[in-house]
Amino acid sequence: MRSALVVTAGLLAVAGFLTLVRLFRGPTLHDRLVALDTLVVVVISGIAVEAALRDAAANVILLVVVALVGFLSTVSVLRFTEGA
């Protein structure tokens, strides 16, 4: 089980790096917003994998907070760029 979680963490690191590349290269604001949402999902997944590795259930609150912040940031950016 531990080896599967380590492989998952490695794949999430690669996904995070590729998402950061897309975040910096994206030609439009909407491309960058999608990359930022993807990065939030990768971070949430990374926190979940870390919690599974350490067998710590206390990180659930952190997962909820990061998910809510990601959602609220997406909604606020879309609201301000509604006409673009």
PDB file of C-alpha atoms in Angstrom:
ATOM      1  CA  MET A   1       0.000   0.000   0.000  1.00  0.00           C
ATOM      2  CA  ARG A   2       2.806   2.392   0.847  1.00  0.00           C
ATOM      3  CA  SER A   3       4.496   1.926  -2.518  1.00  0.00           C
ATOM      4  CA  ALA A   4       1.241   2.723  -4.330  1.00  0.00           C
ATOM      5  CA  LEU A   5       0.913   5.943  -2.343  1.00  0.00           C
ATOM      6  CA  VAL A   6       4.520   6.908  -3.110  1.00  0.00           C
ATOM      7  CA  VAL A   7       3.943   6.313  -6.829  1.00  0.00           C
ATOM      8  CA  THR A   8       0.743   8.367  -6.614  1.00  0.00           C
ATOM      9  CA  ALA A   9       2.610  11.215  -4.920  1.00  0.00           C
ATOM     10  CA  GLY A  10       5.224  11.145  -7.687  1.00  0.00           C
ATOM     11  CA  LEU A  11       2.583  11.270 -10.395  1.00  0.00           C
ATOM     12  CA  LEU A  12       0.873  14.154  -8.600  1.00  0.00           C
ATOM     13  CA  ALA A  13       4.199  16.018  -8.520  1.00  0.00           C
ATOM     14  CA  VAL A  14       4.543  15.576 -12.288  1.00  0.00           C
ATOM     15  CA  ALA A  15       0.944  16.708 -12.778  1.00  0.00           C
ATOM     16  CA  GLY A  16       1.580  19.755 -10.601  1.00  0.00           C
ATOM     17  CA  PHE A  17       4.656  20.690 -12.604  1.00  0.00           C
ATOM     18  CA  LEU A  18       2.839  20.349 -15.927  1.00  0.00           C
ATOM     19  CA  THR A  19      -0.065  22.370 -14.557  1.00  0.00           C
ATOM     20  CA  LEU A  20       2.318  25.132 -13.479  1.00  0.00           C
ATOM     21  CA  VAL A  21       3.755  25.186 -16.998  1.00  0.00           C
ATOM     22  CA  ARG A  22       0.236  25.605 -18.375  1.00  0.00           C
ATOM     23  CA  LEU A  23      -0.499  28.276 -15.794  1.00  0.00           C
ATOM     24  CA  PHE A  24       2.470  30.377 -16.886  1.00  0.00           C
ATOM     25  CA  ARG A  25       2.125  29.759 -20.638  1.00  0.00           C
ATOM     26  CA  GLY A  26      -1.655  29.938 -21.016  1.00  0.00           C
ATOM     27  CA  PRO A  27      -2.508  32.598 -23.589  1.00  0.00           C
ATOM     28  CA  THR A  28      -5.811  33.716 -22.061  1.00  0.00           C
ATOM     29  CA  LEU A  29      -7.097  34.362 -18.582  1.00  0.00           C
ATOM     30  CA  HIS A  30      -9.553  31.490 -18.870  1.00  0.00           C
ATOM     31  CA  ASP A  31      -6.757  29.034 -19.719  1.00  0.00           C
ATOM     32  CA  ARG A  32      -4.900  30.180 -16.633  1.00  0.00           C
ATOM     33  CA  LEU A  33      -8.036  29.846 -14.526  1.00  0.00           C
ATOM     34  CA  VAL A  34      -8.555  26.254 -15.635  1.00  0.00           C
ATOM     35  CA  ALA A  35      -4.901  25.530 -14.860  1.00  0.00           C
ATOM     36  CA  LEU A  36      -5.311  27.089 -11.424  1.00  0.00           C
ATOM     37  CA  ASP A  37      -8.383  24.942 -10.742  1.00  0.00           C
ATOM     38  CA  THR A  38      -6.441  21.885 -11.825  1.00  0.00           C
ATOM     39  CA  LEU A  39      -3.588  22.873  -9.533  1.00  0.00           C
ATOM     40  CA  VAL A  40      -6.017  23.170  -6.612  1.00  0.00           C
ATOM     41  CA  VAL A  41      -7.265  19.644  -7.330  1.00  0.00           C
ATOM     42  CA  VAL A  42      -3.687  18.356  -7.496  1.00  0.00           C
ATOM     43  CA  VAL A  43      -2.879  20.033  -4.163  1.00  0.00           C
ATOM     44  CA  ILE A  44      -5.998  18.557  -2.565  1.00  0.00           C
ATOM     45  CA  SER A  45      -5.050  15.132  -3.884  1.00  0.00           C
ATOM     46  CA  GLY A  46      -1.516  15.565  -2.579  1.00  0.00           C
ATOM     47  CA  ILE A  47      -2.804  16.446   0.882  1.00  0.00           C
ATOM     48  CA  ALA A  48      -5.046  13.370   0.801  1.00  0.00           C
ATOM     49  CA  VAL A  49      -2.126  11.125  -0.193  1.00  0.00           C
ATOM     50  CA  GLU A  50       0.016  12.629   2.574  1.00  0.00           C
ATOM     51  CA  ALA A  51      -2.779  12.027   5.077  1.00  0.00           C
ATOM     52  CA  ALA A  52      -3.029   8.412   3.935  1.00  0.00           C
ATOM     53  CA  LEU A  53       0.733   7.935   4.252  1.00  0.00           C
ATOM     54  CA  ARG A  54       0.784   9.310   7.786  1.00  0.00           C
ATOM     55  CA  ASP A  55      -2.582   7.767   8.707  1.00  0.00           C
ATOM     56  CA  ALA A  56      -3.787  11.157   9.928  1.00  0.00           C
ATOM     57  CA  ALA A  57      -7.438  12.062   9.721  1.00  0.00           C
ATOM     58  CA  ALA A  58      -6.840  15.612  10.981  1.00  0.00           C
ATOM     59  CA  ASN A  59      -6.042  16.813   7.451  1.00  0.00           C
ATOM     60  CA  VAL A  60      -9.685  16.521   6.407  1.00  0.00           C
ATOM     61  CA  ILE A  61     -10.334  20.059   7.635  1.00  0.00           C
ATOM     62  CA  LEU A  62      -7.410  21.302   5.556  1.00  0.00           C
ATOM     63  CA  LEU A  63      -8.833  19.513   2.501  1.00  0.00           C
ATOM     64  CA  VAL A  64     -12.193  21.224   2.945  1.00  0.00           C
ATOM     65  CA  VAL A  65     -10.615  24.656   3.424  1.00  0.00           C
ATOM     66  CA  VAL A  66      -8.419  24.345   0.314  1.00  0.00           C
ATOM     67  CA  ALA A  67     -11.394  23.135  -1.742  1.00  0.00           C
ATOM     68  CA  LEU A  68     -13.549  26.055  -0.594  1.00  0.00           C
ATOM     69  CA  VAL A  69     -10.827  28.616  -1.262  1.00  0.00           C
ATOM     70  CA  GLY A  70     -10.305  27.177  -4.752  1.00  0.00           C
ATOM     71  CA  PHE A  71     -14.013  27.283  -5.479  1.00  0.00           C
ATOM     72  CA  LEU A  72     -14.433  30.837  -4.198  1.00  0.00           C
ATOM     73  CA  SER A  73     -11.445  32.088  -6.160  1.00  0.00           C
ATOM     74  CA  THR A  74     -12.834  30.587  -9.357  1.00  0.00           C
ATOM     75  CA  VAL A  75     -16.262  32.083  -8.808  1.00  0.00           C
ATOM     76  CA  SER A  76     -14.859  35.522  -8.006  1.00  0.00           C
ATOM     77  CA  VAL A  77     -12.574  35.614 -11.053  1.00  0.00           C
ATOM     78  CA  LEU A  78     -15.389  34.482 -13.333  1.00  0.00           C
ATOM     79  CA  ARG A  79     -17.713  37.072 -11.875  1.00  0.00           C
ATOM     80  CA  PHE A  80     -15.263  39.909 -12.531  1.00  0.00           C
ATOM     81  CA  THR A  81     -14.440  38.700 -16.067  1.00  0.00           C
ATOM     82  CA  GLU A  82     -18.029  37.989 -17.023  1.00  0.00           C
ATOM     83  CA  GLY A  83     -18.026  40.374 -19.981  1.00  0.00           C
ATOM     84  CA  ALA A  84     -14.603  39.381 -21.334  1.00  0.00           C
TER      85      ALA A  84
END
